[in-house]
């Protein structure tokens, strides 16, 4: 199979779909890999590294899209990239379609087979291709929040861990999943007061067993969210409904009650955000202010630590890329029901129910689509 790796073009996105080591593995399995010129420069993987691994370097993204059967990316295809997709092609990347109607429409019109990293599952019901970036984003959320609390960033002027004789910042984490667990790890390590809210008692038990009395766990209700958010210095939004738009748990009214200079880091922004006031931002302009509350809503947070993120992501995605390349898209999907969960769009139809419901569009189960791919 011919596999294409275009350079990412989203604002300040330096990650790359496949590393030279992954390319070497694919070439070893008899596949042809086409890499756009300088696609990996941002993470220290240069043309020579890819060529040494057996890849062919193409000068333009157009050339990569034109020649490839399987396109492996990191972030959702931007508008210009979506115009290059063809019905015979398979796209394998993060999509986050539920809150993104323009992208959904373009992918439907392309006729391409579009498999989303974030809805691929495993036998335990986990999200193995989302987890590495959730780990990174969870840890980064505390770094970003600590920075935003500084006065120069319009924050309260608070050191997250305080100092002897001065109390630390109060960090509220909404969601006890992968993002929440990793955010708690860093926040506790920095000496903050940490409260985690979730509706899963089992998830809260796991955090309690992991951290003991260094974290407070609270069952999430509208009342408990309001109680803790209004007293917070830093709020981390780490909620996730796989494939669906994030629930708006922090209302506009609640934001208006928060402390002046407090901070919201909305990690759920890829799925629309869990605060009503959240709007996606970029690494170039990461923050904005509503009612004196600093909002950090960067939609590709892990891109700031692009080398770590690329390596972690490739560790997770390579086995699936090999399955698709070795078997062909249709057989790979038929043989692996967990990969099939990742199919979001195929043959001009939405195959992810959460996306269809979020946008009030027709839906066809992925299993029924297999005969048409």
XYZ file of C-alpha atoms in Angstrom:
373
model
C 0.000 0.000 0.000
C 1.149 3.570 -0.654
C 1.066 5.528 2.598
C 1.255 9.322 2.593
C 2.554 11.567 5.369
C 1.769 15.246 4.685
C 3.204 18.050 6.771
C 0.770 19.314 9.420
C -0.482 22.826 8.681
C -2.624 23.676 11.706
C -1.369 26.704 13.642
C 1.844 25.822 15.513
C 1.374 22.109 14.866
C 4.796 20.466 14.597
C 3.895 16.811 15.137
C 4.151 14.358 12.261
C 1.987 11.344 11.418
C 4.786 8.757 11.344
C 8.334 8.724 12.689
C 11.263 7.349 10.672
C 11.187 4.226 12.880
C 7.523 3.670 11.992
C 8.303 4.218 8.321
C 11.057 1.609 8.479
C 8.592 -0.894 9.940
C 6.099 -0.231 7.150
C 8.745 -0.494 4.437
C 9.941 -3.750 6.016
C 6.388 -5.027 5.559
C 6.512 -4.246 1.847
C 4.760 -0.870 1.751
C 5.699 2.382 0.044
C 5.802 5.490 2.220
C 5.609 8.989 0.741
C 6.628 11.859 3.017
C 6.159 15.537 2.270
C 9.350 17.585 2.175
C 10.334 18.699 5.718
C 7.234 17.096 7.276
C 9.154 16.058 10.396
C 11.523 19.000 10.800
C 9.547 20.433 13.722
C 10.298 17.374 15.849
C 13.838 16.773 14.660
C 13.088 14.136 12.014
C 14.631 15.296 8.757
C 14.336 14.192 5.140
C 17.559 12.203 5.421
C 16.124 10.259 8.385
C 13.050 9.291 6.388
C 15.066 8.422 3.304
C 17.349 6.216 5.406
C 14.216 4.418 6.610
C 13.114 3.775 3.023
C 10.656 6.628 2.440
C 10.330 8.690 -0.714
C 10.298 12.464 -0.228
C 7.756 14.424 -2.287
C 7.991 18.171 -2.664
C 4.375 19.140 -1.981
C 1.327 18.116 0.001
C -0.600 17.936 -3.273
C 1.802 15.269 -4.514
C 1.423 13.242 -1.304
C -2.380 13.389 -1.350
C -2.491 12.586 -5.053
C -0.345 9.452 -4.805
C -1.306 7.968 -1.432
C -3.936 5.322 -0.734
C -3.684 5.713 3.058
C -3.049 9.157 4.532
C -1.759 9.230 8.110
C -1.905 12.561 9.917
C -2.086 13.932 13.448
C -4.697 16.686 13.469
C -7.955 16.971 11.588
C -7.524 17.887 7.915
C -7.738 21.606 7.335
C -10.037 22.993 4.642
C -7.415 22.947 1.887
C -6.450 19.370 2.762
C -10.055 18.201 2.652
C -10.359 19.327 -0.970
C -7.535 16.898 -1.859
C -9.229 13.769 -0.511
C -10.608 11.250 -3.018
C -13.156 8.404 -2.670
C -10.527 5.642 -2.965
C -8.458 7.011 -0.084
C -8.404 6.226 3.629
C -7.681 9.001 6.125
C -6.375 7.980 9.557
C -6.025 10.836 12.054
C -7.745 12.719 14.871
C -11.019 14.150 13.560
C -13.164 15.372 16.512
C -16.133 15.814 14.186
C -19.014 16.310 16.636
C -18.566 20.100 17.039
C -17.131 20.661 13.545
C -19.892 20.780 10.929
C -17.740 22.231 8.092
C -15.198 19.427 8.391
C -17.955 16.815 8.580
C -19.591 18.153 5.421
C -16.296 18.185 3.527
C -15.397 14.639 4.553
C -18.847 13.392 3.551
C -18.483 15.082 0.167
C -14.988 13.680 -0.352
C -16.229 10.089 -0.385
C -13.069 9.058 1.484
C -12.969 6.495 4.286
C -12.195 8.466 7.443
C -11.055 6.675 10.604
C -10.711 8.776 13.761
C -8.044 7.988 16.331
C -10.263 9.257 19.130
C -13.054 6.696 18.665
C -10.935 3.562 18.176
C -11.519 1.346 21.231
C -9.993 -1.737 22.835
C -11.345 -4.844 24.564
C -11.682 -2.939 27.842
C -13.660 -0.107 26.239
C -10.739 2.293 26.520
C -9.541 4.721 23.835
C -5.963 3.586 23.120
C -5.178 6.180 20.441
C -6.593 9.077 22.415
C -4.944 8.077 25.686
C -1.343 9.138 24.845
C -2.396 12.660 23.901
C -4.783 12.830 26.855
C -1.839 11.976 29.096
C 0.203 14.770 27.531
C -2.671 17.289 27.586
C -3.519 16.449 31.191
C 0.014 17.104 32.337
C 0.338 20.195 30.160
C -2.934 21.617 31.476
C -1.361 22.244 34.858
C 1.725 23.835 33.299
C -0.485 26.092 31.186
C -2.743 26.903 34.121
C 0.173 27.752 36.385
C 1.505 30.127 33.743
C -1.896 31.751 33.223
C -2.228 32.386 36.963
C 0.764 34.717 36.742
C -0.088 38.428 36.836
C 1.556 39.087 33.470
C -1.034 36.739 31.943
C -3.939 38.545 33.683
C -4.098 35.822 36.319
C -4.515 36.200 40.080
C -0.777 36.326 40.670
C -0.706 33.021 42.528
C 2.057 30.423 42.699
C 0.397 27.059 42.242
C 2.123 25.376 45.174
C 2.359 28.415 47.415
C 5.333 28.778 49.796
C 5.716 28.125 53.540
C 3.212 30.354 55.308
C 1.198 31.039 52.131
C -1.558 28.660 51.028
C -1.360 27.010 47.599
C -3.752 27.486 44.717
C -6.960 25.465 44.620
C -7.156 23.330 41.478
C -10.501 21.845 40.444
C -10.361 19.038 37.888
C -13.642 18.088 36.225
C -13.294 14.540 34.948
C -11.350 11.656 36.519
C -10.319 9.978 33.273
C -6.905 9.987 31.623
C -6.736 13.802 31.427
C -7.887 14.225 35.007
C -5.562 11.608 36.422
C -2.531 13.114 34.708
C -3.528 16.657 35.638
C -3.887 15.555 39.255
C -0.454 13.906 39.168
C 1.260 17.146 38.157
C -0.881 19.439 40.323
C -0.208 17.339 43.414
C 3.482 17.225 42.557
C 3.538 21.021 42.405
C 1.926 21.265 45.833
C -1.522 22.534 44.865
C -4.762 21.796 46.693
C -6.534 19.389 44.330
C -10.211 18.447 44.028
C -11.418 16.027 41.315
C -15.073 15.704 40.306
C -16.576 12.866 38.299
C -19.828 10.915 37.979
C -18.021 7.592 38.045
C -17.537 6.442 41.618
C -15.160 3.740 40.354
C -12.974 6.405 38.709
C -12.957 8.412 41.929
C -12.027 5.274 43.893
C -9.062 4.712 41.596
C -7.797 8.248 42.209
C -8.348 7.886 45.927
C -6.343 4.644 45.930
C -3.585 6.268 43.878
C -3.238 9.569 45.720
C -4.830 9.030 49.131
C -5.455 12.200 51.095
C -3.410 14.292 48.666
C -6.542 14.680 46.521
C -10.199 15.211 47.393
C -12.674 13.284 45.266
C -16.220 14.598 44.857
C -19.207 13.135 43.041
C -20.080 15.492 40.191
C -23.458 17.227 40.219
C -24.443 20.695 39.050
C -24.382 21.783 42.696
C -20.945 20.340 43.486
C -19.501 21.791 40.262
C -20.807 25.247 41.153
C -19.606 24.988 44.748
C -16.055 24.114 43.810
C -15.643 26.123 40.599
C -16.543 29.438 42.274
C -13.831 28.837 44.886
C -11.194 27.664 42.407
C -8.057 29.407 41.291
C -7.592 26.980 38.393
C -10.242 24.793 36.720
C -9.251 21.951 34.388
C -11.994 20.746 32.032
C -11.194 17.107 31.310
C -14.581 15.596 30.495
C -15.021 13.238 27.546
C -17.937 11.515 25.872
C -16.273 9.424 23.123
C -17.090 10.849 19.710
C -19.699 13.231 21.096
C -19.696 16.941 21.845
C -18.513 17.765 25.355
C -21.285 18.611 27.845
C -21.398 22.261 28.939
C -20.830 21.759 32.639
C -19.520 25.276 33.364
C -22.249 27.737 32.472
C -21.806 31.346 31.435
C -23.471 32.379 34.695
C -21.045 30.256 36.705
C -18.050 31.836 34.989
C -19.347 35.249 36.038
C -19.210 34.086 39.678
C -15.601 32.916 39.546
C -12.746 34.832 41.161
C -11.204 37.642 39.157
C -7.988 36.348 37.619
C -8.899 32.693 37.996
C -8.187 30.376 35.072
C -10.048 27.769 33.020
C -7.981 25.336 30.967
C -10.534 23.579 28.773
C -8.872 20.388 27.576
C -12.233 19.280 26.171
C -12.112 22.046 23.548
C -11.432 19.546 20.730
C -14.971 18.308 21.348
C -16.410 21.819 21.727
C -15.353 22.523 25.307
C -17.052 21.948 28.655
C -17.501 25.662 29.451
C -20.140 27.726 27.663
C -17.617 30.537 27.342
C -14.928 28.394 25.708
C -13.858 29.092 22.132
C -10.982 27.258 20.471
C -7.686 29.148 20.476
C -4.221 28.516 19.037
C -0.703 28.366 20.402
C -0.113 31.754 18.767
C -2.936 33.345 20.802
C -3.748 30.807 23.501
C -5.898 32.810 25.905
C -8.825 35.198 26.130
C -10.736 36.703 29.038
C -14.423 36.524 29.909
C -15.658 38.213 33.113
C -12.053 38.578 34.299
C -11.546 34.794 34.004
C -8.604 33.710 31.846
C -9.540 30.980 29.356
C -6.874 28.721 27.836
C -8.560 26.743 25.055
C -5.817 25.586 22.685
C -7.238 22.805 20.519
C -3.905 21.065 19.927
C -2.182 21.392 23.295
C 0.189 18.420 22.796
C 1.597 20.154 19.711
C 3.590 22.396 22.059
C 5.656 19.373 23.107
C 5.683 17.972 19.626
C 8.546 15.486 19.865
C 7.248 13.800 23.018
C 3.739 13.770 21.561
C 4.797 12.362 18.187
C 6.740 9.515 19.760
C 3.928 8.679 22.197
C 1.294 8.800 19.467
C 3.286 6.628 17.060
C 3.734 3.970 19.725
C -0.056 3.690 19.819
C -0.997 4.148 16.162
C 1.635 2.045 14.363
C -0.023 -1.346 15.001
C -3.264 -0.041 13.466
C -1.486 1.539 10.501
C 0.169 -1.830 9.879
C -3.193 -3.594 10.026
C -4.720 -1.234 7.468
C -1.683 -1.378 5.181
C -1.194 -5.159 5.400
C -4.842 -6.142 4.989
C -6.384 -3.226 3.149
C -8.891 -0.914 4.788
C -11.996 -3.056 4.393
C -10.480 -6.299 5.714
C -8.691 -4.482 8.560
C -11.991 -2.980 9.677
C -13.832 -6.292 9.275
C -11.216 -8.221 11.249
C -10.892 -5.706 14.099
C -14.165 -4.509 15.660
C -12.240 -2.046 17.813
C -10.698 -0.375 14.763
C -14.160 -0.383 13.187
C -15.333 1.819 16.066
C -12.974 4.440 14.641
C -14.799 4.643 11.311
C -16.555 8.023 11.346
C -17.266 8.675 7.661
C -17.357 6.337 4.665
C -18.800 6.504 1.164
C -20.374 9.869 1.857
C -22.195 8.792 5.034
C -21.583 9.355 8.745
C -20.885 6.054 10.487
C -20.433 7.400 14.034
C -23.766 7.777 15.808
C -22.531 10.450 18.229
C -21.415 12.677 15.343
C -24.681 12.195 13.462
C -26.705 13.001 16.564
C -24.635 16.100 17.361
C -25.216 17.495 13.874
C -28.686 16.067 13.186
C -27.462 14.207 10.101
C -28.246 10.745 8.665
C -26.285 7.853 10.128
C -25.378 4.377 8.919
C -23.775 1.824 11.283
C -20.137 1.201 10.473
C -20.682 -2.545 10.187
C -23.180 -2.020 7.365
C -20.722 0.228 5.564
C -18.119 -2.529 5.237
C -19.774 -4.017 2.160
C -19.489 -0.657 0.393
C -15.881 0.292 1.168
